[in-house]
Amino acid sequence: MILETERLILRPWEESDAEDLYKYASDPAVGPIAGWEVHTSVENSREIIRGVLSAPETYAVVLKETGRPAGSIGLMLGQASNIGIPDTEGEIGYWIGVPYWGQGLIPEAVREIIRYGFDTLNLEKIWCGYFDGNEKSKRVQKKCGFSYHHTSENVPCALEGVLRTEHITCLTRDIWLSERNLK
């Protein structure tokens, strides 16, 4: 599946994206706040593409302007999510490289994944979460219409031995449809 917005193409990751992935995922400002380890080499990034980023509904966030990935977004459906949701619901996860922070690119990608989730996959709810201290992610979720649902303590993340506090937000199909119709 390839999805498109005004400035972005959301497409499956390819092994040939490893250098671009490493360029952004090796920055310590990106991974740890989102709960994953900094990439240590281009080969490490290639392994992540083969494993983690090859999951269904996981996309490279590609800038139309350059044709190159600058981040990632995914929609984990049902049991693929770690928050215990039914198959009629999904959870969005995302990140973007530091040079692209503050340009509205991730909200643009999130809005397209929301549209795809509700219009094409017929999901009933879409969830999202952010760890304590990740104010940028919190702002993205608020901009995209998510509402606070609950907080979970001692949540394991991909950082070995690290437990975090995670704030979970939610958007229902009905609320999304009603807000979309107001525009």
mmCIF file of the C-alpha atoms, coordinates in Angstrom:
data_MODEL
# 
_entry.id   MODEL 
# 
loop_
_atom_site.group_PDB 
_atom_site.id 
_atom_site.type_symbol 
_atom_site.label_atom_id 
_atom_site.label_alt_id 
_atom_site.label_comp_id 
_atom_site.label_asym_id 
_atom_site.label_entity_id 
_atom_site.label_seq_id 
_atom_site.pdbx_PDB_ins_code 
_atom_site.Cartn_x 
_atom_site.Cartn_y 
_atom_site.Cartn_z 
_atom_site.occupancy 
_atom_site.B_iso_or_equiv 
_atom_site.pdbx_formal_charge 
_atom_site.auth_seq_id 
_atom_site.auth_comp_id 
_atom_site.auth_asym_id 
_atom_site.auth_atom_id 
_atom_site.pdbx_PDB_model_num 
ATOM 1   C CA . MET A 1 1   ? 0.000   0.000  0.000  1.00 0.00 ? 1   MET A CA 1 
ATOM 2   C CA . ILE A 1 2   ? 1.227   3.481  -0.847 1.00 0.00 ? 2   ILE A CA 1 
ATOM 3   C CA . LEU A 1 3   ? -0.497  6.510  0.673  1.00 0.00 ? 3   LEU A CA 1 
ATOM 4   C CA . GLU A 1 4   ? 0.020   10.088 -0.402 1.00 0.00 ? 4   GLU A CA 1 
ATOM 5   C CA . THR A 1 5   ? -0.445  13.548 1.109  1.00 0.00 ? 5   THR A CA 1 
ATOM 6   C CA . GLU A 1 6   ? 0.399   17.019 -0.140 1.00 0.00 ? 6   GLU A CA 1 
ATOM 7   C CA . ARG A 1 7   ? 4.080   16.741 0.853  1.00 0.00 ? 7   ARG A CA 1 
ATOM 8   C CA . LEU A 1 8   ? 4.568   13.047 1.643  1.00 0.00 ? 8   LEU A CA 1 
ATOM 9   C CA . ILE A 1 9   ? 4.506   9.543  0.268  1.00 0.00 ? 9   ILE A CA 1 
ATOM 10  C CA . LEU A 1 10  ? 3.936   6.798  2.834  1.00 0.00 ? 10  LEU A CA 1 
ATOM 11  C CA . ARG A 1 11  ? 5.315   3.552  1.442  1.00 0.00 ? 11  ARG A CA 1 
ATOM 12  C CA . PRO A 1 12  ? 6.792   0.285  2.712  1.00 0.00 ? 12  PRO A CA 1 
ATOM 13  C CA . TRP A 1 13  ? 10.403  0.443  3.888  1.00 0.00 ? 13  TRP A CA 1 
ATOM 14  C CA . GLU A 1 14  ? 13.024  -1.013 1.522  1.00 0.00 ? 14  GLU A CA 1 
ATOM 15  C CA . GLU A 1 15  ? 16.476  -2.304 2.434  1.00 0.00 ? 15  GLU A CA 1 
ATOM 16  C CA . SER A 1 16  ? 17.915  0.403  0.173  1.00 0.00 ? 16  SER A CA 1 
ATOM 17  C CA . ASP A 1 17  ? 16.560  2.967  2.703  1.00 0.00 ? 17  ASP A CA 1 
ATOM 18  C CA . ALA A 1 18  ? 19.077  1.839  5.347  1.00 0.00 ? 18  ALA A CA 1 
ATOM 19  C CA . GLU A 1 19  ? 21.442  4.822  4.940  1.00 0.00 ? 19  GLU A CA 1 
ATOM 20  C CA . ASP A 1 20  ? 18.613  7.347  5.211  1.00 0.00 ? 20  ASP A CA 1 
ATOM 21  C CA . LEU A 1 21  ? 17.164  5.503  8.196  1.00 0.00 ? 21  LEU A CA 1 
ATOM 22  C CA . TYR A 1 22  ? 20.552  5.457  9.932  1.00 0.00 ? 22  TYR A CA 1 
ATOM 23  C CA . LYS A 1 23  ? 21.055  9.180  9.293  1.00 0.00 ? 23  LYS A CA 1 
ATOM 24  C CA . TYR A 1 24  ? 17.995  10.031 11.421 1.00 0.00 ? 24  TYR A CA 1 
ATOM 25  C CA . ALA A 1 25  ? 17.653  7.021  13.749 1.00 0.00 ? 25  ALA A CA 1 
ATOM 26  C CA . SER A 1 26  ? 21.262  7.347  14.957 1.00 0.00 ? 26  SER A CA 1 
ATOM 27  C CA . ASP A 1 27  ? 20.438  10.718 16.540 1.00 0.00 ? 27  ASP A CA 1 
ATOM 28  C CA . PRO A 1 28  ? 19.991  10.293 20.319 1.00 0.00 ? 28  PRO A CA 1 
ATOM 29  C CA . ALA A 1 29  ? 17.250  12.954 20.284 1.00 0.00 ? 29  ALA A CA 1 
ATOM 30  C CA . VAL A 1 30  ? 14.952  10.632 18.294 1.00 0.00 ? 30  VAL A CA 1 
ATOM 31  C CA . GLY A 1 31  ? 14.812  7.006  19.499 1.00 0.00 ? 31  GLY A CA 1 
ATOM 32  C CA . PRO A 1 32  ? 15.153  7.098  23.284 1.00 0.00 ? 32  PRO A CA 1 
ATOM 33  C CA . ILE A 1 33  ? 12.273  9.587  23.814 1.00 0.00 ? 33  ILE A CA 1 
ATOM 34  C CA . ALA A 1 34  ? 10.123  7.253  21.686 1.00 0.00 ? 34  ALA A CA 1 
ATOM 35  C CA . GLY A 1 35  ? 11.321  4.194  23.597 1.00 0.00 ? 35  GLY A CA 1 
ATOM 36  C CA . TRP A 1 36  ? 13.817  2.585  21.203 1.00 0.00 ? 36  TRP A CA 1 
ATOM 37  C CA . GLU A 1 37  ? 17.592  2.290  20.951 1.00 0.00 ? 37  GLU A CA 1 
ATOM 38  C CA . VAL A 1 38  ? 19.709  4.624  18.835 1.00 0.00 ? 38  VAL A CA 1 
ATOM 39  C CA . HIS A 1 39  ? 20.784  2.870  15.617 1.00 0.00 ? 39  HIS A CA 1 
ATOM 40  C CA . THR A 1 40  ? 24.493  2.035  15.695 1.00 0.00 ? 40  THR A CA 1 
ATOM 41  C CA . SER A 1 41  ? 25.309  1.474  12.006 1.00 0.00 ? 41  SER A CA 1 
ATOM 42  C CA . VAL A 1 42  ? 23.805  1.344  8.523  1.00 0.00 ? 42  VAL A CA 1 
ATOM 43  C CA . GLU A 1 43  ? 23.757  -2.458 8.872  1.00 0.00 ? 43  GLU A CA 1 
ATOM 44  C CA . ASN A 1 44  ? 21.870  -2.131 12.182 1.00 0.00 ? 44  ASN A CA 1 
ATOM 45  C CA . SER A 1 45  ? 19.313  0.066  10.371 1.00 0.00 ? 45  SER A CA 1 
ATOM 46  C CA . ARG A 1 46  ? 19.073  -2.520 7.571  1.00 0.00 ? 46  ARG A CA 1 
ATOM 47  C CA . GLU A 1 47  ? 18.325  -5.219 10.186 1.00 0.00 ? 47  GLU A CA 1 
ATOM 48  C CA . ILE A 1 48  ? 15.619  -2.980 11.708 1.00 0.00 ? 48  ILE A CA 1 
ATOM 49  C CA . ILE A 1 49  ? 14.085  -2.584 8.233  1.00 0.00 ? 49  ILE A CA 1 
ATOM 50  C CA . ARG A 1 50  ? 14.091  -6.374 7.748  1.00 0.00 ? 50  ARG A CA 1 
ATOM 51  C CA . GLY A 1 51  ? 12.547  -6.993 11.174 1.00 0.00 ? 51  GLY A CA 1 
ATOM 52  C CA . VAL A 1 52  ? 10.633  -4.205 12.900 1.00 0.00 ? 52  VAL A CA 1 
ATOM 53  C CA . LEU A 1 53  ? 9.889   -1.967 9.907  1.00 0.00 ? 53  LEU A CA 1 
ATOM 54  C CA . SER A 1 54  ? 8.733   -4.818 7.664  1.00 0.00 ? 54  SER A CA 1 
ATOM 55  C CA . ALA A 1 55  ? 5.619   -5.279 9.837  1.00 0.00 ? 55  ALA A CA 1 
ATOM 56  C CA . PRO A 1 56  ? 2.242   -4.880 8.101  1.00 0.00 ? 56  PRO A CA 1 
ATOM 57  C CA . GLU A 1 57  ? 0.974   -1.293 7.834  1.00 0.00 ? 57  GLU A CA 1 
ATOM 58  C CA . THR A 1 58  ? 4.437   0.178  8.575  1.00 0.00 ? 58  THR A CA 1 
ATOM 59  C CA . TYR A 1 59  ? 5.551   2.964  6.271  1.00 0.00 ? 59  TYR A CA 1 
ATOM 60  C CA . ALA A 1 60  ? 8.566   5.093  5.481  1.00 0.00 ? 60  ALA A CA 1 
ATOM 61  C CA . VAL A 1 61  ? 7.609   8.775  5.627  1.00 0.00 ? 61  VAL A CA 1 
ATOM 62  C CA . VAL A 1 62  ? 9.103   9.927  2.318  1.00 0.00 ? 62  VAL A CA 1 
ATOM 63  C CA . LEU A 1 63  ? 9.407   13.599 1.413  1.00 0.00 ? 63  LEU A CA 1 
ATOM 64  C CA . LYS A 1 64  ? 8.052   14.228 -2.092 1.00 0.00 ? 64  LYS A CA 1 
ATOM 65  C CA . GLU A 1 65  ? 10.619  17.028 -2.405 1.00 0.00 ? 65  GLU A CA 1 
ATOM 66  C CA . THR A 1 66  ? 13.597  14.643 -2.040 1.00 0.00 ? 66  THR A CA 1 
ATOM 67  C CA . GLY A 1 67  ? 12.121  11.193 -2.658 1.00 0.00 ? 67  GLY A CA 1 
ATOM 68  C CA . ARG A 1 68  ? 13.874  9.984  0.505  1.00 0.00 ? 68  ARG A CA 1 
ATOM 69  C CA . PRO A 1 69  ? 12.582  8.758  3.876  1.00 0.00 ? 69  PRO A CA 1 
ATOM 70  C CA . ALA A 1 70  ? 12.867  11.102 6.854  1.00 0.00 ? 70  ALA A CA 1 
ATOM 71  C CA . GLY A 1 71  ? 10.797  9.156  9.386  1.00 0.00 ? 71  GLY A CA 1 
ATOM 72  C CA . SER A 1 72  ? 8.420   6.287  9.973  1.00 0.00 ? 72  SER A CA 1 
ATOM 73  C CA . ILE A 1 73  ? 4.764   5.718  10.775 1.00 0.00 ? 73  ILE A CA 1 
ATOM 74  C CA . GLY A 1 74  ? 2.827   2.572  11.442 1.00 0.00 ? 74  GLY A CA 1 
ATOM 75  C CA . LEU A 1 75  ? -0.623  1.331  12.313 1.00 0.00 ? 75  LEU A CA 1 
ATOM 76  C CA . MET A 1 76  ? -0.621  -1.723 14.567 1.00 0.00 ? 76  MET A CA 1 
ATOM 77  C CA . LEU A 1 77  ? -3.937  -3.522 14.281 1.00 0.00 ? 77  LEU A CA 1 
ATOM 78  C CA . GLY A 1 78  ? -5.550  -5.473 17.127 1.00 0.00 ? 78  GLY A CA 1 
ATOM 79  C CA . GLN A 1 79  ? -3.090  -7.836 18.770 1.00 0.00 ? 79  GLN A CA 1 
ATOM 80  C CA . ALA A 1 80  ? -0.119  -6.242 16.962 1.00 0.00 ? 80  ALA A CA 1 
ATOM 81  C CA . SER A 1 81  ? -0.572  -3.365 19.438 1.00 0.00 ? 81  SER A CA 1 
ATOM 82  C CA . ASN A 1 82  ? 0.793   -3.760 22.961 1.00 0.00 ? 82  ASN A CA 1 
ATOM 83  C CA . ILE A 1 83  ? -2.140  -1.926 24.592 1.00 0.00 ? 83  ILE A CA 1 
ATOM 84  C CA . GLY A 1 84  ? -4.663  -4.771 24.390 1.00 0.00 ? 84  GLY A CA 1 
ATOM 85  C CA . ILE A 1 85  ? -7.128  -3.678 21.705 1.00 0.00 ? 85  ILE A CA 1 
ATOM 86  C CA . PRO A 1 86  ? -9.552  -5.702 19.561 1.00 0.00 ? 86  PRO A CA 1 
ATOM 87  C CA . ASP A 1 87  ? -9.040  -6.333 15.837 1.00 0.00 ? 87  ASP A CA 1 
ATOM 88  C CA . THR A 1 88  ? -11.477 -3.512 15.015 1.00 0.00 ? 88  THR A CA 1 
ATOM 89  C CA . GLU A 1 89  ? -9.036  -0.953 16.474 1.00 0.00 ? 89  GLU A CA 1 
ATOM 90  C CA . GLY A 1 90  ? -5.495  0.203  15.717 1.00 0.00 ? 90  GLY A CA 1 
ATOM 91  C CA . GLU A 1 91  ? -2.616  2.055  17.343 1.00 0.00 ? 91  GLU A CA 1 
ATOM 92  C CA . ILE A 1 92  ? -0.466  4.616  15.533 1.00 0.00 ? 92  ILE A CA 1 
ATOM 93  C CA . GLY A 1 93  ? 3.255   5.004  16.185 1.00 0.00 ? 93  GLY A CA 1 
ATOM 94  C CA . TYR A 1 94  ? 5.548   7.514  14.460 1.00 0.00 ? 94  TYR A CA 1 
ATOM 95  C CA . TRP A 1 95  ? 8.799   9.483  14.485 1.00 0.00 ? 95  TRP A CA 1 
ATOM 96  C CA . ILE A 1 96  ? 10.644  11.869 12.183 1.00 0.00 ? 96  ILE A CA 1 
ATOM 97  C CA . GLY A 1 97  ? 14.255  13.005 11.904 1.00 0.00 ? 97  GLY A CA 1 
ATOM 98  C CA . VAL A 1 98  ? 15.339  16.086 13.851 1.00 0.00 ? 98  VAL A CA 1 
ATOM 99  C CA . PRO A 1 99  ? 15.902  18.309 10.754 1.00 0.00 ? 99  PRO A CA 1 
ATOM 100 C CA . TYR A 1 100 ? 12.170  17.968 10.017 1.00 0.00 ? 100 TYR A CA 1 
ATOM 101 C CA . TRP A 1 101 ? 10.803  18.735 13.484 1.00 0.00 ? 101 TRP A CA 1 
ATOM 102 C CA . GLY A 1 102 ? 8.299   21.580 13.664 1.00 0.00 ? 102 GLY A CA 1 
ATOM 103 C CA . GLN A 1 103 ? 7.282   21.471 9.982  1.00 0.00 ? 103 GLN A CA 1 
ATOM 104 C CA . GLY A 1 104 ? 3.947   19.706 10.460 1.00 0.00 ? 104 GLY A CA 1 
ATOM 105 C CA . LEU A 1 105 ? 5.056   16.632 8.515  1.00 0.00 ? 105 LEU A CA 1 
ATOM 106 C CA . ILE A 1 106 ? 4.176   14.037 11.157 1.00 0.00 ? 106 ILE A CA 1 
ATOM 107 C CA . PRO A 1 107 ? 0.709   15.522 11.800 1.00 0.00 ? 107 PRO A CA 1 
ATOM 108 C CA . GLU A 1 108 ? 0.208   15.354 8.013  1.00 0.00 ? 108 GLU A CA 1 
ATOM 109 C CA . ALA A 1 109 ? 1.247   11.677 7.986  1.00 0.00 ? 109 ALA A CA 1 
ATOM 110 C CA . VAL A 1 110 ? -0.850  10.863 11.075 1.00 0.00 ? 110 VAL A CA 1 
ATOM 111 C CA . ARG A 1 111 ? -3.956  12.448 9.516  1.00 0.00 ? 111 ARG A CA 1 
ATOM 112 C CA . GLU A 1 112 ? -3.491  10.291 6.412  1.00 0.00 ? 112 GLU A CA 1 
ATOM 113 C CA . ILE A 1 113 ? -3.049  7.105  8.484  1.00 0.00 ? 113 ILE A CA 1 
ATOM 114 C CA . ILE A 1 114 ? -6.200  8.049  10.445 1.00 0.00 ? 114 ILE A CA 1 
ATOM 115 C CA . ARG A 1 115 ? -8.119  8.529  7.172  1.00 0.00 ? 115 ARG A CA 1 
ATOM 116 C CA . TYR A 1 116 ? -6.826  5.196  5.865  1.00 0.00 ? 116 TYR A CA 1 
ATOM 117 C CA . GLY A 1 117 ? -7.653  3.440  9.144  1.00 0.00 ? 117 GLY A CA 1 
ATOM 118 C CA . PHE A 1 118 ? -11.223 4.691  9.278  1.00 0.00 ? 118 PHE A CA 1 
ATOM 119 C CA . ASP A 1 119 ? -12.091 4.897  5.545  1.00 0.00 ? 119 ASP A CA 1 
ATOM 120 C CA . THR A 1 120 ? -10.289 1.836  4.176  1.00 0.00 ? 120 THR A CA 1 
ATOM 121 C CA . LEU A 1 121 ? -9.761  -0.500 7.132  1.00 0.00 ? 121 LEU A CA 1 
ATOM 122 C CA . ASN A 1 122 ? -13.099 0.414  8.783  1.00 0.00 ? 122 ASN A CA 1 
ATOM 123 C CA . LEU A 1 123 ? -11.568 0.712  12.237 1.00 0.00 ? 123 LEU A CA 1 
ATOM 124 C CA . GLU A 1 124 ? -13.819 1.792  15.106 1.00 0.00 ? 124 GLU A CA 1 
ATOM 125 C CA . LYS A 1 125 ? -11.079 3.469  17.200 1.00 0.00 ? 125 LYS A CA 1 
ATOM 126 C CA . ILE A 1 126 ? -7.486  4.515  16.730 1.00 0.00 ? 126 ILE A CA 1 
ATOM 127 C CA . TRP A 1 127 ? -5.169  4.794  19.713 1.00 0.00 ? 127 TRP A CA 1 
ATOM 128 C CA . CYS A 1 128 ? -1.884  6.570  20.183 1.00 0.00 ? 128 CYS A CA 1 
ATOM 129 C CA . GLY A 1 129 ? 0.513   6.992  23.086 1.00 0.00 ? 129 GLY A CA 1 
ATOM 130 C CA . TYR A 1 130 ? 3.492   8.995  24.248 1.00 0.00 ? 130 TYR A CA 1 
ATOM 131 C CA . PHE A 1 131 ? 5.966   8.501  27.046 1.00 0.00 ? 131 PHE A CA 1 
ATOM 132 C CA . ASP A 1 132 ? 6.392   11.043 29.853 1.00 0.00 ? 132 ASP A CA 1 
ATOM 133 C CA . GLY A 1 133 ? 8.450   13.971 28.594 1.00 0.00 ? 133 GLY A CA 1 
ATOM 134 C CA . ASN A 1 134 ? 7.682   13.531 24.888 1.00 0.00 ? 134 ASN A CA 1 
ATOM 135 C CA . GLU A 1 135 ? 5.885   16.847 24.493 1.00 0.00 ? 135 GLU A CA 1 
ATOM 136 C CA . LYS A 1 136 ? 6.301   16.879 20.693 1.00 0.00 ? 136 LYS A CA 1 
ATOM 137 C CA . SER A 1 137 ? 4.393   13.617 20.357 1.00 0.00 ? 137 SER A CA 1 
ATOM 138 C CA . LYS A 1 138 ? 1.746   14.848 22.782 1.00 0.00 ? 138 LYS A CA 1 
ATOM 139 C CA . ARG A 1 139 ? 1.237   17.959 20.586 1.00 0.00 ? 139 ARG A CA 1 
ATOM 140 C CA . VAL A 1 140 ? 0.943   15.867 17.409 1.00 0.00 ? 140 VAL A CA 1 
ATOM 141 C CA . GLN A 1 141 ? -1.800  13.765 18.978 1.00 0.00 ? 141 GLN A CA 1 
ATOM 142 C CA . LYS A 1 142 ? -3.714  16.819 20.181 1.00 0.00 ? 142 LYS A CA 1 
ATOM 143 C CA . LYS A 1 143 ? -3.441  18.475 16.730 1.00 0.00 ? 143 LYS A CA 1 
ATOM 144 C CA . CYS A 1 144 ? -4.777  15.316 15.094 1.00 0.00 ? 144 CYS A CA 1 
ATOM 145 C CA . GLY A 1 145 ? -7.879  15.078 17.292 1.00 0.00 ? 145 GLY A CA 1 
ATOM 146 C CA . PHE A 1 146 ? -6.845  12.454 19.844 1.00 0.00 ? 146 PHE A CA 1 
ATOM 147 C CA . SER A 1 147 ? -8.202  12.803 23.389 1.00 0.00 ? 147 SER A CA 1 
ATOM 148 C CA . TYR A 1 148 ? -6.558  11.644 26.592 1.00 0.00 ? 148 TYR A CA 1 
ATOM 149 C CA . HIS A 1 149 ? -7.831  8.208  27.689 1.00 0.00 ? 149 HIS A CA 1 
ATOM 150 C CA . HIS A 1 150 ? -5.563  6.880  30.459 1.00 0.00 ? 150 HIS A CA 1 
ATOM 151 C CA . THR A 1 151 ? -2.022  6.604  31.822 1.00 0.00 ? 151 THR A CA 1 
ATOM 152 C CA . SER A 1 152 ? -0.124  3.337  32.258 1.00 0.00 ? 152 SER A CA 1 
ATOM 153 C CA . GLU A 1 153 ? 2.792   3.076  34.689 1.00 0.00 ? 153 GLU A CA 1 
ATOM 154 C CA . ASN A 1 154 ? 5.859   0.825  34.359 1.00 0.00 ? 154 ASN A CA 1 
ATOM 155 C CA . VAL A 1 155 ? 5.418   0.130  30.645 1.00 0.00 ? 155 VAL A CA 1 
ATOM 156 C CA . PRO A 1 156 ? 8.341   -1.782 29.112 1.00 0.00 ? 156 PRO A CA 1 
ATOM 157 C CA . CYS A 1 157 ? 9.797   -0.268 25.959 1.00 0.00 ? 157 CYS A CA 1 
ATOM 158 C CA . ALA A 1 158 ? 12.469  -1.343 23.462 1.00 0.00 ? 158 ALA A CA 1 
ATOM 159 C CA . LEU A 1 159 ? 15.182  0.145  25.698 1.00 0.00 ? 159 LEU A CA 1 
ATOM 160 C CA . GLU A 1 160 ? 16.416  -2.867 27.643 1.00 0.00 ? 160 GLU A CA 1 
ATOM 161 C CA . GLY A 1 161 ? 15.377  -2.855 31.292 1.00 0.00 ? 161 GLY A CA 1 
ATOM 162 C CA . VAL A 1 162 ? 13.651  0.538  31.024 1.00 0.00 ? 162 VAL A CA 1 
ATOM 163 C CA . LEU A 1 163 ? 10.094  1.048  32.265 1.00 0.00 ? 163 LEU A CA 1 
ATOM 164 C CA . ARG A 1 164 ? 8.195   4.201  31.346 1.00 0.00 ? 164 ARG A CA 1 
ATOM 165 C CA . THR A 1 165 ? 4.971   6.016  32.090 1.00 0.00 ? 165 THR A CA 1 
ATOM 166 C CA . GLU A 1 166 ? 2.836   6.081  28.945 1.00 0.00 ? 166 GLU A CA 1 
ATOM 167 C CA . HIS A 1 167 ? -0.104  8.385  28.288 1.00 0.00 ? 167 HIS A CA 1 
ATOM 168 C CA . ILE A 1 168 ? -2.684  6.812  25.960 1.00 0.00 ? 168 ILE A CA 1 
ATOM 169 C CA . THR A 1 169 ? -4.964  8.845  23.699 1.00 0.00 ? 169 THR A CA 1 
ATOM 170 C CA . CYS A 1 170 ? -7.850  7.759  21.506 1.00 0.00 ? 170 CYS A CA 1 
ATOM 171 C CA . LEU A 1 171 ? -9.885  8.889  18.510 1.00 0.00 ? 171 LEU A CA 1 
ATOM 172 C CA . THR A 1 172 ? -13.174 7.237  17.580 1.00 0.00 ? 172 THR A CA 1 
ATOM 173 C CA . ARG A 1 173 ? -14.537 6.947  14.062 1.00 0.00 ? 173 ARG A CA 1 
ATOM 174 C CA . ASP A 1 174 ? -17.659 8.927  15.084 1.00 0.00 ? 174 ASP A CA 1 
ATOM 175 C CA . ILE A 1 175 ? -15.667 11.861 16.474 1.00 0.00 ? 175 ILE A CA 1 
ATOM 176 C CA . TRP A 1 176 ? -13.356 11.859 13.441 1.00 0.00 ? 176 TRP A CA 1 
ATOM 177 C CA . LEU A 1 177 ? -16.333 11.850 11.056 1.00 0.00 ? 177 LEU A CA 1 
ATOM 178 C CA . SER A 1 178 ? -18.118 14.640 12.923 1.00 0.00 ? 178 SER A CA 1 
ATOM 179 C CA . GLU A 1 179 ? -14.961 16.817 13.026 1.00 0.00 ? 179 GLU A CA 1 
ATOM 180 C CA . ARG A 1 180 ? -14.249 16.123 9.352  1.00 0.00 ? 180 ARG A CA 1 
ATOM 181 C CA . ASN A 1 181 ? -17.789 17.183 8.440  1.00 0.00 ? 181 ASN A CA 1 
ATOM 182 C CA . LEU A 1 182 ? -17.314 20.502 10.280 1.00 0.00 ? 182 LEU A CA 1 
ATOM 183 C CA . LYS A 1 183 ? -14.462 21.489 7.952  1.00 0.00 ? 183 LYS A CA 1 
# 
